[in-house]
Coordinates of C-alpha atoms in Angstrom, one line a residue:
X32 CA 0.0 0.0 0.0
X33 CA 1.4 3.4 -1.0
X34 CA 2.5 6.0 1.6
X35 CA 0.9 9.3 2.4
X36 CA 3.9 11.1 1.0
X37 CA 3.4 9.3 -2.3
X38 CA -0.2 10.5 -2.4
X39 CA 0.9 14.1 -1.7
X40 CA 3.2 14.0 -4.7
X41 CA 0.5 12.5 -6.8
X42 CA -1.6 15.7 -6.3
X43 CA 0.7 17.6 -8.6
X44 CA -0.5 15.6 -11.5
X45 CA -3.9 17.2 -11.2
X46 CA -2.5 20.0 -13.4
X47 CA -2.7 17.7 -16.4
X48 CA -5.5 15.3 -15.5
X49 CA -8.5 14.8 -13.3
X50 CA -8.5 12.9 -10.0
X51 CA -10.5 10.0 -11.5
X52 CA -7.5 9.2 -13.8
X53 CA -5.3 8.8 -10.7
X54 CA -7.6 6.4 -8.9
X55 CA -6.7 2.8 -8.5
X56 CA -7.5 -0.4 -6.6
X57 CA -5.9 1.2 -3.4
X58 CA -6.8 4.9 -4.0
X59 CA -10.0 6.9 -4.3
X60 CA -10.7 10.7 -4.2
X61 CA -14.0 12.1 -2.8
X62 CA -15.3 15.6 -2.4
X63 CA -16.5 16.7 1.0
X64 CA -20.1 17.7 0.8
X65 CA -21.6 20.8 2.4
X66 CA -25.0 19.3 2.8
X67 CA -24.6 17.7 6.2
X68 CA -22.0 16.2 8.4
X69 CA -23.9 13.0 8.6
X70 CA -23.7 12.5 4.8
X71 CA -19.9 12.7 5.0
X72 CA -19.8 10.2 7.9
X73 CA -21.9 7.7 5.8
X74 CA -19.6 8.2 2.9
X75 CA -16.4 7.6 5.0
X76 CA -17.9 4.4 6.4
X77 CA -19.0 3.2 3.0
X78 CA -15.6 3.9 1.4
X79 CA -13.6 2.5 4.4
X80 CA -15.6 -0.8 4.1
X81 CA -15.2 -0.9 0.3
X82 CA -11.4 -0.3 0.4
X83 CA -10.8 -2.7 3.3
X84 CA -12.7 -5.5 1.5
X85 CA -10.6 -4.8 -1.6
X86 CA -7.4 -5.4 0.3
X87 CA -6.8 -2.0 1.9
X88 CA -6.0 1.5 0.6
X89 CA -6.5 5.2 1.0
X90 CA -9.5 7.6 0.4
X91 CA -8.6 11.2 0.0
X92 CA -11.4 13.5 1.0
X93 CA -11.6 17.1 -0.2
X94 CA -10.9 16.5 -3.9
X95 CA -13.4 16.7 -6.8
X96 CA -12.6 13.8 -9.0
X97 CA -14.0 15.1 -12.3
X98 CA -12.3 18.6 -12.4
X99 CA -9.0 19.4 -14.0
X100 CA -6.3 21.7 -12.6
X101 CA -5.2 21.4 -9.1
X102 CA -6.6 24.8 -7.9
X103 CA -10.0 23.8 -9.1
X104 CA -10.1 20.2 -8.0
X105 CA -8.8 20.6 -4.5
X106 CA -11.7 21.9 -2.4
X107 CA -10.6 20.8 1.1
X108 CA -12.4 19.7 4.2
X109 CA -13.4 21.6 7.3
X110 CA -10.4 22.6 9.4
X111 CA -12.0 21.8 12.7
X112 CA -12.7 18.1 12.2
X113 CA -12.6 15.8 15.3
X114 CA -10.5 12.9 13.9
X115 CA -11.1 10.8 17.1
X116 CA -14.9 11.2 16.7
X117 CA -14.7 10.2 13.0
X118 CA -12.6 7.1 13.9
X119 CA -15.1 6.2 16.7
X120 CA -18.0 6.5 14.3
X121 CA -16.4 4.1 11.7
X122 CA -15.5 1.6 14.5
X123 CA -19.0 1.5 15.9
X124 CA -20.7 1.2 12.5
X125 CA -18.6 -1.6 11.0
X126 CA -18.6 -5.4 11.6
X127 CA -15.9 -6.6 12.2
X128 CA -14.8 -3.3 13.6
X129 CA -12.7 -1.1 11.3
X130 CA -10.1 1.2 12.9
X131 CA -8.9 3.4 10.0
X132 CA -6.0 5.9 10.3
X133 CA -7.1 9.5 9.8
X134 CA -4.4 12.0 8.7
X135 CA -4.8 15.6 7.8
X136 CA -2.4 17.2 5.3
X137 CA -1.9 20.9 4.5
X138 CA -2.4 22.2 1.0
X139 CA -2.5 25.8 -0.4
X140 CA -5.8 25.3 -2.1
X141 CA -9.4 25.3 -0.9
X142 CA -9.8 25.2 2.9
X143 CA -6.1 24.4 3.2
X144 CA -6.7 20.9 4.5
X145 CA -7.3 17.4 3.0
X146 CA -8.2 14.3 4.9
X147 CA -6.7 10.9 4.1
X148 CA -8.4 7.9 5.5
X149 CA -6.3 4.7 5.4
X150 CA -7.5 1.1 6.0
X151 CA -6.0 -2.4 5.8
X152 CA -7.7 -5.5 4.6
X153 CA -6.5 -7.8 7.4
X154 CA -9.9 -8.9 8.7
X155 CA -12.1 -8.7 5.6
X156 CA -14.9 -9.2 4.8
X157 CA -16.4 -6.1 6.6
X158 CA -20.0 -4.9 6.5
X159 CA -21.8 -2.0 8.1
X160 CA -24.0 -2.9 11.1
X161 CA -27.0 -3.5 9.0
X162 CA -25.1 -6.2 7.0
X163 CA -24.6 -4.4 3.7
X164 CA -21.2 -3.9 2.1
X165 CA -19.2 -3.2 -1.0
X166 CA -15.8 -4.3 -2.3
X167 CA -13.2 -2.5 -4.3
X168 CA -12.7 -3.9 -7.8
X169 CA -10.4 -1.7 -9.8
X170 CA -11.7 1.9 -9.4
X171 CA -15.3 0.8 -8.5
X172 CA -17.1 -0.2 -5.3
X173 CA -19.5 -3.0 -6.2
X174 CA -22.0 -4.8 -3.9
X175 CA -20.4 -7.5 -1.8
X176 CA -23.0 -10.3 -2.6
X177 CA -23.3 -13.6 -0.7
X178 CA -21.3 -15.5 -3.3
X179 CA -18.5 -12.9 -3.4
X180 CA -18.4 -12.9 0.4
X181 CA -18.2 -16.7 0.5
X182 CA -15.5 -16.7 -2.0
X183 CA -13.5 -14.2 0.0
X184 CA -13.8 -16.2 3.2
X185 CA -13.1 -19.5 1.5
X186 CA -10.1 -18.3 -0.4
X187 CA -8.3 -16.3 2.2
X188 CA -6.3 -19.2 3.4
X189 CA -3.1 -17.2 3.7
X190 CA -4.6 -14.6 6.1
X191 CA -4.2 -15.9 9.6
X192 CA -5.7 -13.6 12.1
X193 CA -4.4 -15.8 15.0
X194 CA -0.8 -15.1 14.1
X195 CA -1.1 -11.3 14.5
X196 CA 0.8 -9.7 17.4
X197 CA -1.0 -8.2 20.4
X198 CA 1.1 -5.1 21.2
X199 CA 0.7 -5.1 25.0
X200 CA 2.8 -6.7 27.8
X201 CA 1.8 -10.3 27.9
X202 CA 2.1 -10.5 31.7
X203 CA -0.8 -8.1 32.0
X204 CA -3.0 -10.3 29.7
X205 CA -2.2 -13.8 30.8
X206 CA -4.7 -15.9 32.9
X207 CA -3.2 -18.2 35.6
X208 CA -6.4 -20.2 35.5
X209 CA -6.0 -20.8 31.8
X210 CA -2.4 -22.0 32.1
X211 CA -3.4 -24.3 34.9
X212 CA -6.3 -25.8 32.8
X213 CA -3.9 -26.2 29.8
X214 CA -1.4 -28.1 32.0
X215 CA -4.2 -30.3 33.3
X216 CA -5.3 -31.2 29.7
X217 CA -1.7 -31.8 28.6
X218 CA -1.2 -34.3 31.4
X219 CA -4.5 -36.1 30.4
X220 CA -3.1 -36.2 26.8
X221 CA 0.2 -37.7 28.1
X222 CA 2.3 -34.7 26.9
X223 CA 6.1 -35.1 27.4
X224 CA 7.3 -34.5 31.0
X225 CA 10.0 -32.0 29.8
X226 CA 7.2 -29.9 28.3
X227 CA 5.0 -30.1 31.4
X228 CA 7.8 -29.1 33.7
X229 CA 8.6 -25.8 31.9
X230 CA 7.8 -22.6 33.8
X231 CA 5.0 -20.4 32.4
X232 CA 7.2 -18.1 30.3
X233 CA 9.3 -20.9 28.9
X234 CA 6.2 -23.0 28.0
X235 CA 4.5 -20.1 26.2
X236 CA 7.8 -19.1 24.5
X237 CA 8.7 -22.7 23.4
X238 CA 5.3 -23.4 21.7
X239 CA 5.3 -19.9 19.9
X240 CA 2.5 -18.3 21.9
X241 CA 4.8 -15.3 22.6
X242 CA 6.6 -13.2 20.1
X243 CA 9.2 -11.3 22.1
X244 CA 7.3 -9.8 25.0
X245 CA 3.9 -10.0 23.2
X246 CA 1.2 -12.5 22.8
X247 CA 0.1 -13.6 19.4
X248 CA -3.7 -13.6 19.1
X249 CA -3.6 -17.4 19.1
X250 CA -1.7 -17.3 22.3
X251 CA -4.2 -14.9 23.8
X252 CA -7.1 -17.1 22.7
X253 CA -5.5 -20.0 24.7
X254 CA -3.9 -18.3 27.7
X255 CA -5.5 -14.8 27.9
X256 CA -7.9 -13.2 30.5
X257 CA -11.5 -13.0 29.5
X258 CA -11.7 -9.2 29.6
X259 CA -8.5 -9.0 27.5
X260 CA -9.9 -11.3 24.8
X261 CA -13.2 -9.4 24.8
X262 CA -11.3 -6.2 24.3
X263 CA -8.7 -7.3 21.8
X264 CA -10.6 -10.0 19.9
X265 CA -14.2 -8.8 20.2
X266 CA -15.4 -11.1 17.4
X267 CA -14.7 -14.2 19.6
X268 CA -17.3 -15.6 22.0
X269 CA -18.8 -18.9 23.2
X270 CA -22.4 -19.6 24.1
X271 CA -24.6 -22.4 25.5
X272 CA -28.3 -22.9 25.3
X273 CA -30.4 -25.8 26.8
X274 CA -33.4 -25.7 24.5
X275 CA -37.0 -26.5 25.3
X276 CA -37.9 -26.1 21.6
X277 CA -36.4 -24.4 18.5
X278 CA -37.3 -21.0 20.0
X279 CA -37.3 -21.4 23.8
X280 CA -34.5 -22.2 26.2
X281 CA -34.2 -22.8 30.0
X282 CA -30.5 -22.3 30.5
X283 CA -28.3 -19.7 28.9
X284 CA -24.6 -18.7 29.3
X285 CA -22.1 -16.8 27.2
X286 CA -18.5 -15.9 27.7
X287 CA -15.1 -14.7 26.4
X288 CA -13.1 -17.3 28.3
X289 CA -9.9 -18.6 26.7
X290 CA -10.5 -21.8 24.6
X291 CA -9.4 -24.4 27.2
X292 CA -11.8 -22.9 29.8
X293 CA -14.6 -22.4 27.3
X294 CA -14.4 -26.0 26.3
X295 CA -14.4 -27.0 30.0
X296 CA -17.5 -24.9 30.6
X297 CA -19.4 -26.3 27.7
X298 CA -18.5 -29.8 28.7
X299 CA -19.7 -29.1 32.2
X300 CA -23.1 -27.8 31.0
X301 CA -23.5 -30.9 28.8
X302 CA -22.6 -33.3 31.5
X303 CA -25.6 -32.2 33.6
X304 CA -27.9 -33.9 31.0
X305 CA -25.8 -36.6 29.3
X306 CA -27.6 -39.8 30.3
X307 CA -25.4 -42.7 31.2
X308 CA -26.1 -46.4 30.4
X309 CA -24.4 -49.1 32.5
X310 CA -23.5 -52.3 30.8
X311 CA -22.5 -55.4 32.8
X312 CA -19.5 -57.4 31.5
X313 CA -18.6 -60.2 33.9
X314 CA -17.5 -58.6 37.2
X315 CA -17.3 -55.2 35.6
X316 CA -20.0 -52.5 35.1
X317 CA -19.1 -50.1 32.3
X318 CA -20.7 -46.7 31.9
X319 CA -21.4 -45.2 28.5
X320 CA -22.7 -41.6 28.0
X321 CA -25.3 -40.8 25.4
X322 CA -22.8 -38.4 23.8
X323 CA -19.3 -40.0 24.0
X324 CA -16.8 -37.7 25.8
X325 CA -14.3 -38.1 23.0
X326 CA -16.8 -37.0 20.4
X327 CA -17.7 -33.9 22.4
X328 CA -14.1 -32.9 23.1
X329 CA -13.0 -33.3 19.5
X330 CA -16.1 -31.4 18.2
X331 CA -15.6 -28.5 20.5
X332 CA -11.9 -28.1 19.8
X333 CA -12.6 -28.4 16.1
X334 CA -15.2 -25.6 16.3
X335 CA -12.8 -23.2 18.2
X336 CA -9.8 -24.1 16.1
X337 CA -11.5 -23.8 12.6
X338 CA -13.9 -21.0 13.2
X339 CA -13.4 -17.8 11.3
X340 CA -11.9 -15.1 13.6
X341 CA -12.5 -12.4 11.1
X342 CA -16.2 -12.3 11.6
X343 CA -18.3 -11.9 14.7
X344 CA -20.2 -14.8 16.2
X345 CA -20.1 -17.4 18.9
X346 CA -19.2 -21.0 19.0
X347 CA -22.7 -22.0 20.0
X348 CA -23.8 -25.3 21.6
X349 CA -27.5 -25.9 21.7
X350 CA -28.6 -28.9 23.7
X351 CA -32.1 -30.4 22.9
X352 CA -33.8 -33.4 24.5
X353 CA -32.9 -35.6 21.5
X354 CA -29.8 -33.9 19.9
X355 CA -26.9 -31.5 20.1
X356 CA -26.3 -28.8 17.6
X357 CA -22.8 -27.1 17.5
X358 CA -22.3 -24.1 15.2
X359 CA -19.2 -22.0 14.6
X360 CA -18.7 -18.9 12.4
X361 CA -17.2 -19.5 9.0
X362 CA -17.8 -21.7 6.0
X363 CA -16.1 -24.8 4.8
X364 CA -12.6 -24.2 3.5
X365 CA -12.1 -24.7 -0.3
X366 CA -12.5 -28.3 -1.4
X367 CA -14.2 -29.5 1.8
X368 CA -17.9 -30.3 2.0
X369 CA -20.2 -32.5 4.2
X370 CA -19.8 -35.3 1.7
X371 CA -16.0 -35.6 1.9
X372 CA -15.2 -34.3 5.4
X373 CA -14.2 -37.7 6.8
X374 CA -11.3 -38.2 4.4
X375 CA -10.4 -34.8 3.1
X376 CA -6.9 -33.6 4.2
X377 CA -6.9 -31.0 6.9
X378 CA -7.1 -27.4 5.6
X379 CA -6.8 -25.3 8.7
X380 CA -7.9 -21.7 8.5
X381 CA -6.0 -20.6 11.6
X382 CA -2.6 -22.3 11.0
X383 CA -0.9 -20.6 14.0
X384 CA -3.7 -21.5 16.5
X385 CA -3.7 -25.1 15.2
X386 CA 0.1 -25.2 15.7
X387 CA -0.1 -23.9 19.3
X388 CA -2.8 -26.5 20.3
X389 CA -0.9 -29.3 18.5
X390 CA 2.3 -28.4 20.4
X391 CA 0.3 -28.5 23.6
X392 CA -1.0 -32.0 22.6
X393 CA -4.6 -30.7 22.7
X394 CA -5.4 -31.3 19.0
X395 CA -3.9 -33.3 16.2
X396 CA -3.1 -31.7 12.9
X397 CA -3.4 -34.8 10.8
X398 CA -7.2 -34.5 10.3
X399 CA -7.9 -37.1 13.0
X400 CA -10.5 -34.9 14.8
X401 CA -13.4 -35.6 12.5
X402 CA -12.7 -39.4 12.1
X403 CA -12.4 -39.6 15.9
X404 CA -15.8 -38.0 16.3
X405 CA -17.3 -40.6 13.8
X406 CA -15.5 -43.5 15.3
X407 CA -16.4 -42.8 18.9
X408 CA -20.1 -42.8 17.9
X409 CA -20.0 -45.7 15.5
X410 CA -18.2 -48.2 17.8
X411 CA -21.2 -47.9 20.1
X412 CA -23.6 -48.5 17.3
X413 CA -24.8 -44.9 17.3
X414 CA -25.8 -42.6 14.4
X415 CA -22.8 -40.9 12.7
X416 CA -22.6 -37.1 13.0
X417 CA -24.1 -34.7 10.4
X418 CA -22.4 -31.6 9.1
X419 CA -23.9 -28.9 7.0
X420 CA -23.2 -25.3 6.0
X421 CA -25.9 -22.8 7.1
X422 CA -25.3 -19.3 5.8
X423 CA -21.9 -18.2 7.1
X424 CA -21.7 -20.9 9.7
X425 CA -20.9 -24.6 9.9
X426 CA -23.4 -26.8 11.9
X427 CA -22.6 -30.2 13.4
X428 CA -25.5 -32.3 14.7
X429 CA -25.2 -35.3 17.1
X430 CA -28.3 -37.5 17.6
X431 CA -29.0 -38.8 21.0
X432 CA -29.1 -42.4 19.8
X433 CA -29.0 -45.3 22.2
X434 CA -25.9 -47.5 22.9
X435 CA -26.0 -50.8 21.1
X436 CA -24.1 -53.0 23.7
X437 CA -24.0 -56.0 21.4
X438 CA -22.3 -54.0 18.6
X439 CA -19.7 -52.6 21.0
X440 CA -18.9 -56.1 22.3
X441 CA -18.8 -57.3 18.7
X442 CA -16.2 -54.7 17.7
X443 CA -14.1 -55.4 20.9
X444 CA -14.2 -59.2 20.1
X445 CA -12.9 -58.5 16.6
X446 CA -10.1 -56.3 18.0
X447 CA -9.1 -59.2 20.3
X448 CA -8.8 -61.3 17.1
X449 CA -6.6 -58.6 15.6
X450 CA -9.3 -57.5 13.2
X451 CA -9.4 -53.7 13.5
X452 CA -12.2 -51.9 11.6
X453 CA -11.7 -48.5 10.2
X454 CA -14.3 -45.7 9.9
X455 CA -15.3 -46.8 6.4
X456 CA -16.2 -50.3 7.6
X457 CA -18.0 -49.0 10.7
X458 CA -20.1 -46.7 8.5
X459 CA -21.1 -49.6 6.3
X460 CA -22.0 -51.8 9.3
X461 CA -23.9 -49.0 11.0
X462 CA -25.9 -48.5 7.8
X463 CA -26.7 -52.3 7.7
X464 CA -27.9 -52.2 11.3
X465 CA -30.7 -50.0 10.1
X466 CA -31.2 -51.3 6.5
X467 CA -31.4 -54.7 5.1
X468 CA -29.0 -54.2 2.3
X469 CA -26.4 -51.9 0.7
X470 CA -25.1 -51.6 -2.9
X471 CA -21.9 -50.1 -4.2
X472 CA -23.4 -46.7 -4.9
X473 CA -24.9 -46.4 -1.4
X474 CA -21.7 -47.6 0.2
X475 CA -19.8 -44.9 -1.8
X476 CA -22.1 -42.2 -0.4
X477 CA -22.2 -43.6 3.2
X478 CA -18.4 -44.1 3.4
X479 CA -17.6 -40.9 1.5
X480 CA -15.5 -42.8 -1.1
X481 CA -15.6 -43.1 -4.9
X482 CA -17.3 -46.0 -6.7
X483 CA -14.1 -48.0 -7.1
X484 CA -13.0 -47.6 -3.5
X485 CA -16.5 -48.6 -2.3
X486 CA -16.5 -51.7 -4.4
X487 CA -13.1 -52.6 -2.9
X488 CA -14.4 -51.9 0.6
X489 CA -17.4 -54.2 0.2
X490 CA -15.2 -56.9 -1.4
X491 CA -12.8 -56.8 1.6
X492 CA -15.6 -56.9 4.1
X493 CA -17.0 -60.0 2.2
X494 CA -13.9 -62.0 1.4
X495 CA -11.4 -61.1 4.1
X496 CA -13.3 -60.3 7.3
X497 CA -16.5 -62.1 6.2
X498 CA -18.7 -59.5 7.8
X499 CA -20.9 -59.3 4.6
X500 CA -22.4 -61.6 2.0
X501 CA -22.9 -60.7 -1.6
X502 CA -26.3 -61.3 -3.2
X503 CA -26.9 -61.4 -6.9
X504 CA -24.6 -60.7 -9.8
X505 CA -23.4 -57.8 -12.0
X506 CA -25.2 -54.5 -11.7
X507 CA -27.9 -55.9 -9.5
X508 CA -25.5 -57.1 -6.8
X509 CA -26.0 -55.9 -3.3
X510 CA -24.7 -56.9 0.1
X511 CA -26.2 -57.9 3.5
X512 CA -24.7 -58.8 6.8
X513 CA -23.3 -62.3 6.8
X514 CA -25.2 -65.0 8.7
X515 CA -22.5 -65.0 11.4
X516 CA -22.5 -61.3 11.8
X517 CA -26.3 -61.1 11.8
X518 CA -26.6 -63.9 14.4
X519 CA -24.4 -61.9 16.7
X520 CA -25.9 -58.4 16.1
X521 CA -29.5 -59.2 15.5
X522 CA -30.2 -62.0 17.9
X523 CA -33.7 -60.8 18.4
X524 CA -34.5 -61.0 14.7
X525 CA -34.9 -64.1 12.6
X526 CA -32.3 -64.4 9.8
X527 CA -33.5 -66.0 6.6
X528 CA -30.7 -66.3 4.1
X529 CA -32.2 -66.5 0.6
X530 CA -30.2 -68.3 -2.1
X531 CA -31.8 -66.2 -4.8
X532 CA -33.0 -62.6 -4.6
X533 CA -36.4 -61.7 -3.3
X534 CA -38.7 -61.5 -6.3
X535 CA -40.4 -58.2 -5.5
X536 CA -37.0 -56.6 -4.8
X537 CA -35.7 -57.9 -8.2
X538 CA -38.7 -56.5 -10.0
X539 CA -37.9 -53.1 -8.6
X540 CA -34.2 -53.4 -9.5
X541 CA -35.1 -54.4 -13.1
X542 CA -37.4 -51.4 -13.4
X543 CA -34.8 -49.1 -12.1
X544 CA -32.2 -50.3 -14.5
X545 CA -34.6 -50.2 -17.5
X546 CA -35.1 -46.5 -16.9
X547 CA -31.4 -46.1 -17.7
X548 CA -30.8 -48.8 -20.3
X549 CA -32.3 -51.8 -22.2
X550 CA -31.5 -55.3 -20.8
X551 CA -31.3 -58.7 -22.4
X552 CA -32.6 -61.9 -21.0
X553 CA -29.0 -63.0 -20.5
X554 CA -28.1 -59.9 -18.5
X555 CA -31.0 -60.4 -16.2
X556 CA -30.1 -64.0 -15.7
X557 CA -26.5 -63.1 -14.9
X558 CA -27.8 -60.5 -12.4
X559 CA -30.2 -62.7 -10.6
X560 CA -29.1 -66.3 -11.0
X561 CA -32.5 -67.2 -12.5
X562 CA -33.0 -69.4 -15.5
X563 CA -34.4 -68.2 -18.9
X564 CA -38.0 -69.3 -18.1
X565 CA -38.0 -67.6 -14.7
X566 CA -36.9 -64.3 -16.3
X567 CA -39.6 -64.6 -19.0
X568 CA -42.2 -65.1 -16.3
X569 CA -41.2 -62.1 -14.3
X570 CA -40.9 -59.9 -17.4
X571 CA -44.5 -60.9 -18.3
X572 CA -45.7 -59.8 -14.9
X573 CA -43.9 -56.4 -15.4
X574 CA -45.8 -55.7 -18.7
X575 CA -48.3 -53.7 -16.6
X576 CA -45.4 -51.5 -15.5
X577 CA -44.6 -50.6 -19.2
X578 CA -41.9 -53.3 -19.8
X579 CA -42.0 -54.7 -23.3
X580 CA -39.9 -57.0 -25.5
X581 CA -38.3 -55.6 -28.7
X582 CA -36.8 -57.9 -31.3
X583 CA -36.5 -61.7 -31.5
X584 CA -34.0 -64.4 -30.5
X585 CA -30.7 -63.5 -29.0
X586 CA -31.0 -59.9 -30.3
X587 CA -34.2 -59.3 -28.3
X588 CA -34.1 -56.7 -25.5
X589 CA -36.5 -55.6 -22.8
X590 CA -37.2 -51.9 -22.6
X591 CA -39.6 -49.4 -21.0
X592 CA -42.3 -47.7 -23.0
X593 CA -42.0 -43.9 -23.2
X594 CA -38.6 -44.0 -21.6

């Protein structure tokens, strides 16, 4: 961004051109209006937002941009402007708050004073307090639409707010309670003893939370006092609601506590209504929470670590009777979506904060957080989590599904036989606990894999671990739990293994395939294991559904009318 001195020199060019010709991505000229002071305030706010969203720059007030000759173009601004008041107005009317630099320069023309307003683009996107905004594109300010705003947030990977320096003595900002809580969690995570034994300054310095005698914002978020965080990172907040319905709640709490304490507070609230089921196993009685503690801890840390610290909003935990909903400000990073989140490599928005928590052994940078959430639920036979993007927030939902003791014991028995199931296999088994069958396309969707990977997964579960059985052939093939697996997991249900496919199910599959392509008698025989006569009989029964035979002999095909 150019300097104020460079802008002063640029004014001399007004002798040969108009100010509009000098404008650029980082520079604009505006005339000060005599109509009302309020109109000028609105213009300053609008232009500060526009320029900040465009990457930063300067707005020079007091210059008419369509008039040639310096003496004519430079009109000036009032000489008695209260720059502190102007700065305060912009700060109050922008979100996240903008704090521009205001500088008056002396000129011989007009009122003798020009005002230069300078902004950076470090925390874009910015809006005014009613949510509207513009963004600088070349020499124009264009509306910052939802798609443009999402693109800005998603693509700004290199801008890490948490790595910025807090220019105040760290000893006045640090929370002894936060340091104690961090050490407690480090010990639980089996952090190295040489790290745990460090004195406070040495610990903060060794992990990178301090830069000289200053906290980074990431360091402040982990170790800072609540009032310091609220003052210096006002866009940060956590919140809890115990909900009676979608609109009413009975418990509410909010705070600006550092992340370790915020996580502790949210876990504490949840623990007051997280029903426990006791399962007897020999002489032991094991207790299992409705929401596994591992899933909750990982979900909360993910929310605080990956939230967008450039925009205002709370990491919000809403606890309903039958579910938990956890939201955090920010959209999915580029390339990540709810359909690939299990296996997509980690793309941290806040690299510095992630590094600090990783060095403290509180998180893992290898994208193990999301799989851990899935696994902790799936091994107990519970529903997997559900992610979605809602506006400018990411929402995670956990269903209060019951423990399936038989399934947990089944997984433990497999482990004792050195058969360790990964998340993909658990997702397939979980699906088959609630559905009778699964095909390759469904397995690809459920396990978040491509078609070839899903086919390989089902083959492995059939041939190696013998958890599944394949039914049918070719395109009509699907998979069920093997008899052994079903006997263990579905003891209360009768298991009837059919050598051939269920006739009504086959009819539905044939109709589905015929919507996409014609089939020969041989293709249907290969798919079902039926003989030619059986296929002919079923096709005859499907004539009322629009199935007809076209051609004769081996060249004949079955097709759908009006396909």
